[in-house]
Amino acid sequence: ETDGYREHSGNRARSAFASIGWFGARDALKFTGFAGRSKMQLAYYAPSEADLAANPRANVMSPLERDDFHQELASLQHTRALGARATLTTTLYRNSAAGAYDVFVGPDLWNFNLDHVWYGALSTIAWSRPGLSLAAGAHLSDYARDHFLFVRPDRATRIYDNTGHKQEQSAFGKVTLTTGAVDWHGDLQVRRAAFRYEPTAGSSFGEPSVDWLFVDPKLGVTWRVRPAVSLFASLGRSSREPARTDLFAGADDVDDAIAADVLPLDRVRPERVSDLEAGLRVERARVTLGLNAFAMWFRDEIAP
C-alpha cells in the first residue's frame, strides 16, 4: 500500500499467485493462477499552476473519487517433445476482471462499472536442425466486456448497459535459414479480428459490427562479418485495428443521440506501419556495442 504523493491519493492492493507443474519423459503440464485486487484514491486530474505553487501536493479530485478493481488469470499449458528436434506447446487461458470507479460529472458522482471475461487457446510447434529452424502457431480467443453506469447514491438504476464482443483468430509461420555466415529470417502472420457492439436495450440502431483481416510479413538478414561483429537489416509490416475508444471517439456508451457521429464502425480505419531497420552489433569480452537505424511509414495512423 502507498499513500501517494498527492493529498488523499494512494493505493491498497493485494494479490496471490500459484503455479504447479508435472514433468514426464516427453511431456510437461503446468497450471498457473493469479488473482489480485486494487483500491485507489484517484489523483489523475491536473491542478492549476497556481494551486501547485501554493501546494505541490494539491489534488483537485475529491476523496469520494476512487476505484476498486479485481482481476483473475488462470492458464494450463502442455508441452510435448516430438522427437529430438520438435516441440509442441498448447496453452488454454481464462482472464477476467471487474470493478468500478467514481468520478464527479458536474454535481453528481457517477459510478462507472466494467467487467470482462476473456478465453483463449494458443498452440505452437517448433522444429530445428543445424542451419534451419521453423516455427508455426495459431491463436483463438473470445472476449466480452460490459460497461454500465449508476449515479450515486442510486445503485439500482442503470443509466446505460452495453457490451462489446471481440473475437480473434490468427496464425503465424517463421523460418530461419543459415548459409555460412548469413542468417535469413522470414515471418508471416495472418490475423482476423471482429468486433460487435450490443447497445443499451431500446436503442434503435441494432448491433453494429466490423471485421478486419491483416496479413503482416517480415524479412530479415543477419551477416556475421567476424565472430564478434554482425550486420543486420529487416523490412516488415505491422497492422492493428482501432480500439473501442477509437471507434466511439472516447464515449463509454453509444446511444441514439451520438450514433450518427460514430457509426458505421468502419469509419475509423485500421493502422498499418512499414518498418525498415538496419544495424550493427559488436560483442567482445567486456564491451557490447549496438547501433540501429530505422524508418517507419504509417498509413491511417490512429491518434487523438
mmCIF file of C-alpha atoms in Angstrom:
data_model
loop_
_atom_site.group_PDB
_atom_site.id
_atom_site.type_symbol
_atom_site.label_atom_id
_atom_site.label_comp_id
_atom_site.label_asym_id
_atom_site.label_seq_id
_atom_site.Cartn_x
_atom_site.Cartn_y
_atom_site.Cartn_z
ATOM 1 C CA GLU A 1 0.000 0.000 0.000
ATOM 2 C CA THR A 2 1.001 3.592 -0.562
ATOM 3 C CA ASP A 3 -0.397 6.966 0.480
ATOM 4 C CA GLY A 4 0.612 8.541 -2.819
ATOM 5 C CA TYR A 5 2.345 11.903 -3.245
ATOM 6 C CA ARG A 6 -0.781 13.973 -3.816
ATOM 7 C CA GLU A 7 -3.196 14.579 -0.962
ATOM 8 C CA HIS A 8 -5.893 11.919 -0.378
ATOM 9 C CA SER A 9 -4.401 9.660 -3.035
ATOM 10 C CA GLY A 10 -2.863 6.211 -2.902
ATOM 11 C CA ASN A 11 -3.423 2.531 -3.461
ATOM 12 C CA ARG A 12 -4.301 -0.507 -1.343
ATOM 13 C CA ALA A 13 -3.620 -3.724 -3.232
ATOM 14 C CA ARG A 14 -3.216 -7.422 -2.564
ATOM 15 C CA SER A 15 -2.571 -10.383 -4.826
ATOM 16 C CA ALA A 16 -1.853 -14.095 -4.813
ATOM 17 C CA PHE A 17 -0.057 -16.372 -7.256
ATOM 18 C CA ALA A 18 0.238 -20.141 -7.564
ATOM 19 C CA SER A 19 1.896 -22.491 -10.030
ATOM 20 C CA ILE A 20 2.167 -26.264 -10.157
ATOM 21 C CA GLY A 21 3.828 -28.441 -12.770
ATOM 22 C CA TRP A 22 4.262 -32.102 -13.718
ATOM 23 C CA PHE A 23 7.236 -33.155 -15.830
ATOM 24 C CA GLY A 24 7.468 -36.523 -17.584
ATOM 25 C CA ALA A 25 9.947 -38.005 -20.018
ATOM 26 C CA ARG A 26 8.456 -36.217 -23.053
ATOM 27 C CA ASP A 27 5.575 -34.208 -21.594
ATOM 28 C CA ALA A 28 5.191 -31.306 -19.209
ATOM 29 C CA LEU A 29 1.924 -29.967 -17.783
ATOM 30 C CA LYS A 30 1.808 -26.676 -15.908
ATOM 31 C CA PHE A 31 -1.003 -24.724 -14.242
ATOM 32 C CA THR A 32 -0.587 -21.067 -13.332
ATOM 33 C CA GLY A 33 -3.103 -18.939 -11.440
ATOM 34 C CA PHE A 34 -3.169 -15.322 -10.304
ATOM 35 C CA ALA A 35 -5.711 -13.135 -8.518
ATOM 36 C CA GLY A 36 -5.488 -9.581 -7.247
ATOM 37 C CA ARG A 37 -7.473 -6.594 -6.059
ATOM 38 C CA SER A 38 -6.623 -2.889 -6.036
ATOM 39 C CA LYS A 39 -8.406 0.068 -4.426
ATOM 40 C CA MET A 40 -7.171 3.506 -5.434
ATOM 41 C CA GLN A 41 -7.848 7.085 -4.399
ATOM 42 C CA LEU A 42 -7.811 8.906 -7.738
ATOM 43 C CA ALA A 43 -5.416 11.757 -8.489
ATOM 44 C CA TYR A 44 -5.048 11.977 -12.256
ATOM 45 C CA TYR A 45 -6.656 15.381 -12.923
ATOM 46 C CA ALA A 46 -4.136 18.218 -13.201
ATOM 47 C CA PRO A 47 -4.244 21.065 -10.664
ATOM 48 C CA SER A 48 -3.701 24.613 -11.890
ATOM 49 C CA GLU A 49 -0.237 26.179 -11.746
ATOM 50 C CA ALA A 50 -1.491 28.495 -9.036
ATOM 51 C CA ASP A 51 -2.667 25.563 -6.901
ATOM 52 C CA LEU A 52 0.648 23.783 -7.377
ATOM 53 C CA ALA A 53 2.605 26.909 -6.468
ATOM 54 C CA ALA A 54 0.724 27.110 -3.175
ATOM 55 C CA ASN A 55 0.783 23.339 -2.528
ATOM 56 C CA PRO A 56 2.762 20.949 -4.785
ATOM 57 C CA ARG A 57 0.763 18.029 -3.343
ATOM 58 C CA ALA A 58 -2.600 19.518 -4.311
ATOM 59 C CA ASN A 59 -5.194 17.031 -5.574
ATOM 60 C CA VAL A 60 -8.216 18.581 -7.247
ATOM 61 C CA MET A 61 -10.110 15.290 -7.098
ATOM 62 C CA SER A 62 -12.437 14.578 -4.208
ATOM 63 C CA PRO A 63 -11.751 11.824 -1.644
ATOM 64 C CA LEU A 64 -15.022 10.335 -2.949
ATOM 65 C CA GLU A 65 -13.453 9.783 -6.388
ATOM 66 C CA ARG A 66 -11.924 6.319 -6.167
ATOM 67 C CA ASP A 67 -11.844 2.943 -7.854
ATOM 68 C CA ASP A 68 -11.979 -0.729 -6.869
ATOM 69 C CA PHE A 69 -10.986 -3.468 -9.335
ATOM 70 C CA HIS A 70 -10.079 -7.145 -9.179
ATOM 71 C CA GLN A 71 -8.541 -9.491 -11.767
ATOM 72 C CA GLU A 72 -8.114 -13.262 -12.116
ATOM 73 C CA LEU A 73 -5.981 -15.211 -14.576
ATOM 74 C CA ALA A 74 -5.644 -18.983 -14.999
ATOM 75 C CA SER A 75 -3.699 -20.879 -17.646
ATOM 76 C CA LEU A 76 -2.988 -24.542 -18.371
ATOM 77 C CA GLN A 77 -0.015 -25.336 -20.586
ATOM 78 C CA HIS A 78 1.006 -28.666 -22.095
ATOM 79 C CA THR A 79 4.376 -29.187 -23.790
ATOM 80 C CA ARG A 80 5.334 -32.356 -25.674
ATOM 81 C CA ALA A 81 8.659 -33.237 -27.236
ATOM 82 C CA LEU A 82 8.070 -34.688 -30.714
ATOM 83 C CA GLY A 83 11.336 -36.499 -31.130
ATOM 84 C CA ALA A 84 14.677 -34.808 -30.665
ATOM 85 C CA ARG A 85 14.026 -31.780 -32.882
ATOM 86 C CA ALA A 86 10.409 -30.681 -32.447
ATOM 87 C CA THR A 87 8.307 -29.343 -29.576
ATOM 88 C CA LEU A 88 4.539 -28.786 -29.465
ATOM 89 C CA THR A 89 3.146 -26.384 -26.857
ATOM 90 C CA THR A 90 -0.554 -25.708 -26.233
ATOM 91 C CA THR A 91 -1.924 -23.195 -23.726
ATOM 92 C CA LEU A 92 -5.513 -22.648 -22.592
ATOM 93 C CA TYR A 93 -6.260 -19.486 -20.611
ATOM 94 C CA ARG A 94 -9.027 -17.541 -18.949
ATOM 95 C CA ASN A 95 -8.673 -13.912 -17.887
ATOM 96 C CA SER A 96 -11.374 -11.947 -16.072
ATOM 97 C CA ALA A 97 -11.602 -8.588 -14.337
ATOM 98 C CA ALA A 98 -14.304 -6.391 -12.864
ATOM 99 C CA GLY A 99 -14.737 -3.249 -10.842
ATOM 100 C CA ALA A 100 -15.901 0.338 -10.817
ATOM 101 C CA TYR A 101 -14.637 3.890 -10.458
ATOM 102 C CA ASP A 102 -16.372 7.009 -9.150
ATOM 103 C CA VAL A 103 -15.885 10.413 -10.828
ATOM 104 C CA PHE A 104 -17.805 13.665 -10.373
ATOM 105 C CA VAL A 105 -19.575 14.834 -13.534
ATOM 106 C CA GLY A 106 -20.933 18.230 -12.562
ATOM 107 C CA PRO A 107 -22.520 17.948 -9.113
ATOM 108 C CA ASP A 108 -23.228 14.193 -9.426
ATOM 109 C CA LEU A 109 -20.943 11.315 -8.545
ATOM 110 C CA TRP A 110 -21.009 8.874 -11.469
ATOM 111 C CA ASN A 111 -20.165 5.231 -10.821
ATOM 112 C CA PHE A 112 -18.699 3.643 -13.984
ATOM 113 C CA ASN A 113 -18.642 -0.171 -13.978
ATOM 114 C CA LEU A 114 -16.610 -2.555 -16.128
ATOM 115 C CA ASP A 115 -16.287 -6.327 -16.249
ATOM 116 C CA HIS A 116 -14.797 -8.674 -18.810
ATOM 117 C CA VAL A 117 -14.149 -12.354 -19.483
ATOM 118 C CA TRP A 118 -11.534 -13.481 -21.988
ATOM 119 C CA TYR A 119 -10.976 -17.088 -23.123
ATOM 120 C CA GLY A 120 -8.288 -18.279 -25.477
ATOM 121 C CA ALA A 121 -6.173 -21.135 -26.811
ATOM 122 C CA LEU A 122 -2.694 -20.861 -28.272
ATOM 123 C CA SER A 123 -0.727 -23.688 -29.882
ATOM 124 C CA THR A 124 2.777 -23.518 -31.342
ATOM 125 C CA ILE A 125 5.169 -26.038 -32.856
ATOM 126 C CA ALA A 126 8.903 -25.522 -33.215
ATOM 127 C CA TRP A 127 11.387 -27.654 -35.185
ATOM 128 C CA SER A 128 15.098 -27.176 -35.690
ATOM 129 C CA ARG A 129 18.177 -28.787 -37.084
ATOM 130 C CA PRO A 130 21.645 -27.332 -37.738
ATOM 131 C CA GLY A 131 21.209 -24.439 -40.149
ATOM 132 C CA LEU A 132 17.411 -24.395 -40.185
ATOM 133 C CA SER A 133 14.651 -23.648 -37.681
ATOM 134 C CA LEU A 134 10.894 -23.490 -38.238
ATOM 135 C CA ALA A 135 8.034 -22.360 -36.032
ATOM 136 C CA ALA A 136 4.295 -22.081 -36.568
ATOM 137 C CA GLY A 137 1.276 -21.472 -34.415
ATOM 138 C CA ALA A 138 -2.360 -20.484 -34.121
ATOM 139 C CA HIS A 139 -4.365 -18.475 -31.595
ATOM 140 C CA LEU A 140 -8.125 -18.299 -30.964
ATOM 141 C CA SER A 141 -9.790 -16.026 -28.440
ATOM 142 C CA ASP A 142 -13.215 -14.728 -27.388
ATOM 143 C CA TYR A 143 -13.629 -11.548 -25.326
ATOM 144 C CA ALA A 144 -16.633 -9.699 -23.922
ATOM 145 C CA ARG A 145 -16.721 -6.586 -21.729
ATOM 146 C CA ASP A 146 -19.747 -4.976 -20.066
ATOM 147 C CA HIS A 147 -19.987 -1.221 -19.468
ATOM 148 C CA PHE A 148 -22.733 0.157 -17.220
ATOM 149 C CA LEU A 149 -23.331 3.302 -15.217
ATOM 150 C CA PHE A 150 -25.014 4.311 -11.951
ATOM 151 C CA VAL A 151 -25.355 7.797 -10.493
ATOM 152 C CA ARG A 152 -24.780 7.624 -6.754
ATOM 153 C CA PRO A 153 -26.449 7.098 -4.394
ATOM 154 C CA ASP A 154 -28.823 5.142 -6.667
ATOM 155 C CA ARG A 155 -27.170 1.777 -7.285
ATOM 156 C CA ALA A 156 -30.352 0.123 -8.553
ATOM 157 C CA THR A 157 -30.974 2.066 -11.781
ATOM 158 C CA ARG A 158 -28.562 1.593 -14.668
ATOM 159 C CA ILE A 159 -28.299 4.717 -16.816
ATOM 160 C CA TYR A 160 -26.906 2.551 -19.628
ATOM 161 C CA ASP A 161 -25.731 -1.032 -20.034
ATOM 162 C CA ASN A 162 -23.773 -2.100 -23.116
ATOM 163 C CA THR A 163 -21.419 -4.925 -24.081
ATOM 164 C CA GLY A 164 -18.583 -5.149 -26.575
ATOM 165 C CA HIS A 165 -17.740 -8.557 -28.061
ATOM 166 C CA LYS A 166 -14.448 -9.287 -29.772
ATOM 167 C CA GLN A 167 -13.232 -12.472 -31.420
ATOM 168 C CA GLU A 168 -9.816 -13.134 -32.857
ATOM 169 C CA GLN A 169 -8.169 -15.872 -34.924
ATOM 170 C CA SER A 170 -4.564 -15.759 -36.049
ATOM 171 C CA ALA A 171 -1.797 -17.958 -37.409
ATOM 172 C CA PHE A 172 1.902 -17.396 -37.978
ATOM 173 C CA GLY A 173 4.903 -19.067 -39.566
ATOM 174 C CA LYS A 174 8.569 -18.299 -39.042
ATOM 175 C CA VAL A 175 11.736 -19.655 -40.644
ATOM 176 C CA THR A 176 15.449 -19.011 -40.087
ATOM 177 C CA LEU A 177 17.956 -20.390 -42.595
ATOM 178 C CA THR A 178 21.701 -20.250 -42.036
ATOM 179 C CA THR A 179 24.070 -20.308 -45.010
ATOM 180 C CA GLY A 180 27.648 -19.869 -43.911
ATOM 181 C CA ALA A 181 27.955 -16.571 -42.055
ATOM 182 C CA VAL A 182 24.480 -15.349 -43.065
ATOM 183 C CA ASP A 183 21.138 -15.953 -41.319
ATOM 184 C CA TRP A 184 17.964 -15.381 -43.386
ATOM 185 C CA HIS A 185 14.745 -14.730 -41.456
ATOM 186 C CA GLY A 186 11.158 -14.770 -42.650
ATOM 187 C CA ASP A 187 7.882 -14.232 -40.740
ATOM 188 C CA LEU A 188 4.258 -14.168 -41.818
ATOM 189 C CA GLN A 189 1.194 -13.568 -39.646
ATOM 190 C CA VAL A 190 -2.420 -13.761 -40.825
ATOM 191 C CA ARG A 191 -4.932 -12.390 -38.331
ATOM 192 C CA ARG A 192 -8.668 -11.771 -38.261
ATOM 193 C CA ALA A 193 -10.367 -9.639 -35.600
ATOM 194 C CA ALA A 194 -14.097 -8.957 -35.338
ATOM 195 C CA PHE A 195 -15.946 -6.547 -33.022
ATOM 196 C CA ARG A 196 -19.675 -6.446 -32.276
ATOM 197 C CA TYR A 197 -21.429 -3.852 -30.118
ATOM 198 C CA GLU A 198 -24.512 -4.760 -28.070
ATOM 199 C CA PRO A 199 -26.081 -1.413 -27.102
ATOM 200 C CA THR A 200 -28.324 -0.472 -24.206
ATOM 201 C CA ALA A 201 -31.781 -2.021 -24.516
ATOM 202 C CA GLY A 202 -34.163 0.161 -26.510
ATOM 203 C CA SER A 203 -31.554 1.595 -28.899
ATOM 204 C CA SER A 204 -32.765 1.879 -32.479
ATOM 205 C CA PHE A 205 -29.619 1.010 -34.468
ATOM 206 C CA GLY A 206 -29.317 -2.737 -33.835
ATOM 207 C CA GLU A 207 -25.931 -4.341 -33.075
ATOM 208 C CA PRO A 208 -23.210 -2.736 -35.218
ATOM 209 C CA SER A 209 -20.229 -4.899 -36.131
ATOM 210 C CA VAL A 210 -16.960 -4.679 -38.034
ATOM 211 C CA ASP A 211 -14.457 -7.235 -39.308
ATOM 212 C CA TRP A 212 -10.734 -6.812 -40.058
ATOM 213 C CA LEU A 213 -8.212 -9.082 -41.798
ATOM 214 C CA PHE A 214 -4.456 -8.453 -41.579
ATOM 215 C CA VAL A 215 -1.551 -10.053 -43.443
ATOM 216 C CA ASP A 216 1.775 -8.979 -41.927
ATOM 217 C CA PRO A 217 5.072 -10.179 -43.465
ATOM 218 C CA LYS A 218 8.651 -9.580 -42.355
ATOM 219 C CA LEU A 219 12.007 -10.411 -43.991
ATOM 220 C CA GLY A 220 15.427 -10.003 -42.445
ATOM 221 C CA VAL A 221 19.080 -10.922 -42.800
ATOM 222 C CA THR A 222 21.998 -11.077 -40.348
ATOM 223 C CA TRP A 223 25.597 -11.243 -41.595
ATOM 224 C CA ARG A 224 28.322 -12.256 -39.153
ATOM 225 C CA VAL A 225 31.188 -10.295 -40.660
ATOM 226 C CA ARG A 226 33.519 -11.528 -37.935
ATOM 227 C CA PRO A 227 32.917 -13.668 -34.852
ATOM 228 C CA ALA A 228 32.319 -10.521 -32.786
ATOM 229 C CA VAL A 229 30.736 -8.278 -35.463
ATOM 230 C CA SER A 230 27.289 -8.651 -37.077
ATOM 231 C CA LEU A 231 25.340 -6.541 -39.542
ATOM 232 C CA PHE A 232 21.563 -6.902 -39.821
ATOM 233 C CA ALA A 233 18.648 -5.490 -41.785
ATOM 234 C CA SER A 234 14.914 -6.145 -41.893
ATOM 235 C CA LEU A 235 11.769 -4.949 -43.614
ATOM 236 C CA GLY A 236 8.338 -5.691 -42.209
ATOM 237 C CA ARG A 237 4.777 -4.530 -41.887
ATOM 238 C CA SER A 238 2.527 -4.493 -38.848
ATOM 239 C CA SER A 239 -1.187 -3.693 -38.576
ATOM 240 C CA ARG A 240 -3.612 -3.051 -35.751
ATOM 241 C CA GLU A 241 -7.312 -2.441 -35.539
ATOM 242 C CA PRO A 242 -8.909 0.540 -33.759
ATOM 243 C CA ALA A 243 -9.688 0.056 -30.095
ATOM 244 C CA ARG A 244 -13.196 0.576 -28.753
ATOM 245 C CA THR A 245 -12.334 4.074 -27.549
ATOM 246 C CA ASP A 246 -11.154 4.959 -31.081
ATOM 247 C CA LEU A 247 -14.337 3.638 -32.676
ATOM 248 C CA PHE A 248 -16.556 5.525 -30.217
ATOM 249 C CA ALA A 249 -14.474 8.744 -30.057
ATOM 250 C CA GLY A 250 -13.935 8.167 -26.335
ATOM 251 C CA ALA A 251 -17.603 7.614 -25.437
ATOM 252 C CA ASP A 252 -18.362 4.896 -22.892
ATOM 253 C CA ASP A 253 -21.844 4.376 -24.344
ATOM 254 C CA VAL A 254 -23.216 4.818 -27.853
ATOM 255 C CA ASP A 255 -26.902 5.730 -27.855
ATOM 256 C CA ASP A 256 -29.313 7.154 -30.421
ATOM 257 C CA ALA A 257 -28.058 10.692 -29.733
ATOM 258 C CA ILE A 258 -24.471 10.050 -30.888
ATOM 259 C CA ALA A 259 -24.908 7.019 -33.150
ATOM 260 C CA ALA A 260 -24.818 9.153 -36.301
ATOM 261 C CA ASP A 261 -21.445 10.603 -35.254
ATOM 262 C CA VAL A 262 -19.631 7.252 -34.815
ATOM 263 C CA LEU A 263 -21.483 4.690 -36.943
ATOM 264 C CA PRO A 264 -20.842 2.735 -39.057
ATOM 265 C CA LEU A 265 -17.876 1.224 -37.214
ATOM 266 C CA ASP A 266 -15.614 1.123 -40.271
ATOM 267 C CA ARG A 267 -15.251 4.919 -40.262
ATOM 268 C CA VAL A 268 -12.027 4.556 -38.260
ATOM 269 C CA ARG A 269 -9.659 2.560 -40.457
ATOM 270 C CA PRO A 270 -7.000 0.126 -39.231
ATOM 271 C CA GLU A 271 -3.484 1.423 -38.767
ATOM 272 C CA ARG A 272 -0.601 -0.004 -40.805
ATOM 273 C CA VAL A 273 3.097 0.688 -40.466
ATOM 274 C CA SER A 274 6.007 -0.461 -42.621
ATOM 275 C CA ASP A 275 9.353 -0.590 -40.845
ATOM 276 C CA LEU A 276 12.839 -0.689 -42.392
ATOM 277 C CA GLU A 277 15.712 -1.299 -39.978
ATOM 278 C CA ALA A 278 19.471 -1.782 -40.262
ATOM 279 C CA GLY A 279 22.154 -2.020 -37.654
ATOM 280 C CA LEU A 280 25.433 -3.238 -36.269
ATOM 281 C CA ARG A 281 26.304 -5.347 -33.230
ATOM 282 C CA VAL A 282 29.760 -5.720 -31.726
ATOM 283 C CA GLU A 283 30.210 -8.138 -28.831
ATOM 284 C CA ARG A 284 33.547 -8.552 -27.127
ATOM 285 C CA ALA A 285 34.533 -9.978 -23.795
ATOM 286 C CA ARG A 286 33.987 -6.769 -21.834
ATOM 287 C CA VAL A 287 32.258 -4.425 -24.296
ATOM 288 C CA THR A 288 28.983 -4.665 -26.221
ATOM 289 C CA LEU A 289 28.036 -2.061 -28.834
ATOM 290 C CA GLY A 290 24.733 -1.825 -30.698
ATOM 291 C CA LEU A 291 23.746 0.662 -33.409
ATOM 292 C CA ASN A 292 20.310 0.709 -35.016
ATOM 293 C CA ALA A 293 18.679 2.936 -37.640
ATOM 294 C CA PHE A 294 15.071 2.707 -38.742
ATOM 295 C CA ALA A 295 12.468 4.363 -40.900
ATOM 296 C CA MET A 296 8.735 3.894 -40.335
ATOM 297 C CA TRP A 297 5.886 4.718 -42.734
ATOM 298 C CA PHE A 298 2.419 4.975 -41.180
ATOM 299 C CA ARG A 299 -0.862 4.706 -43.047
ATOM 300 C CA ASP A 300 -4.113 5.677 -41.296
ATOM 301 C CA GLU A 301 -2.254 6.237 -38.033
ATOM 302 C CA ILE A 302 -4.650 6.120 -35.082
ATOM 303 C CA ALA A 303 -4.002 9.084 -32.799
ATOM 304 C CA PRO A 304 -6.143 11.564 -30.850
#
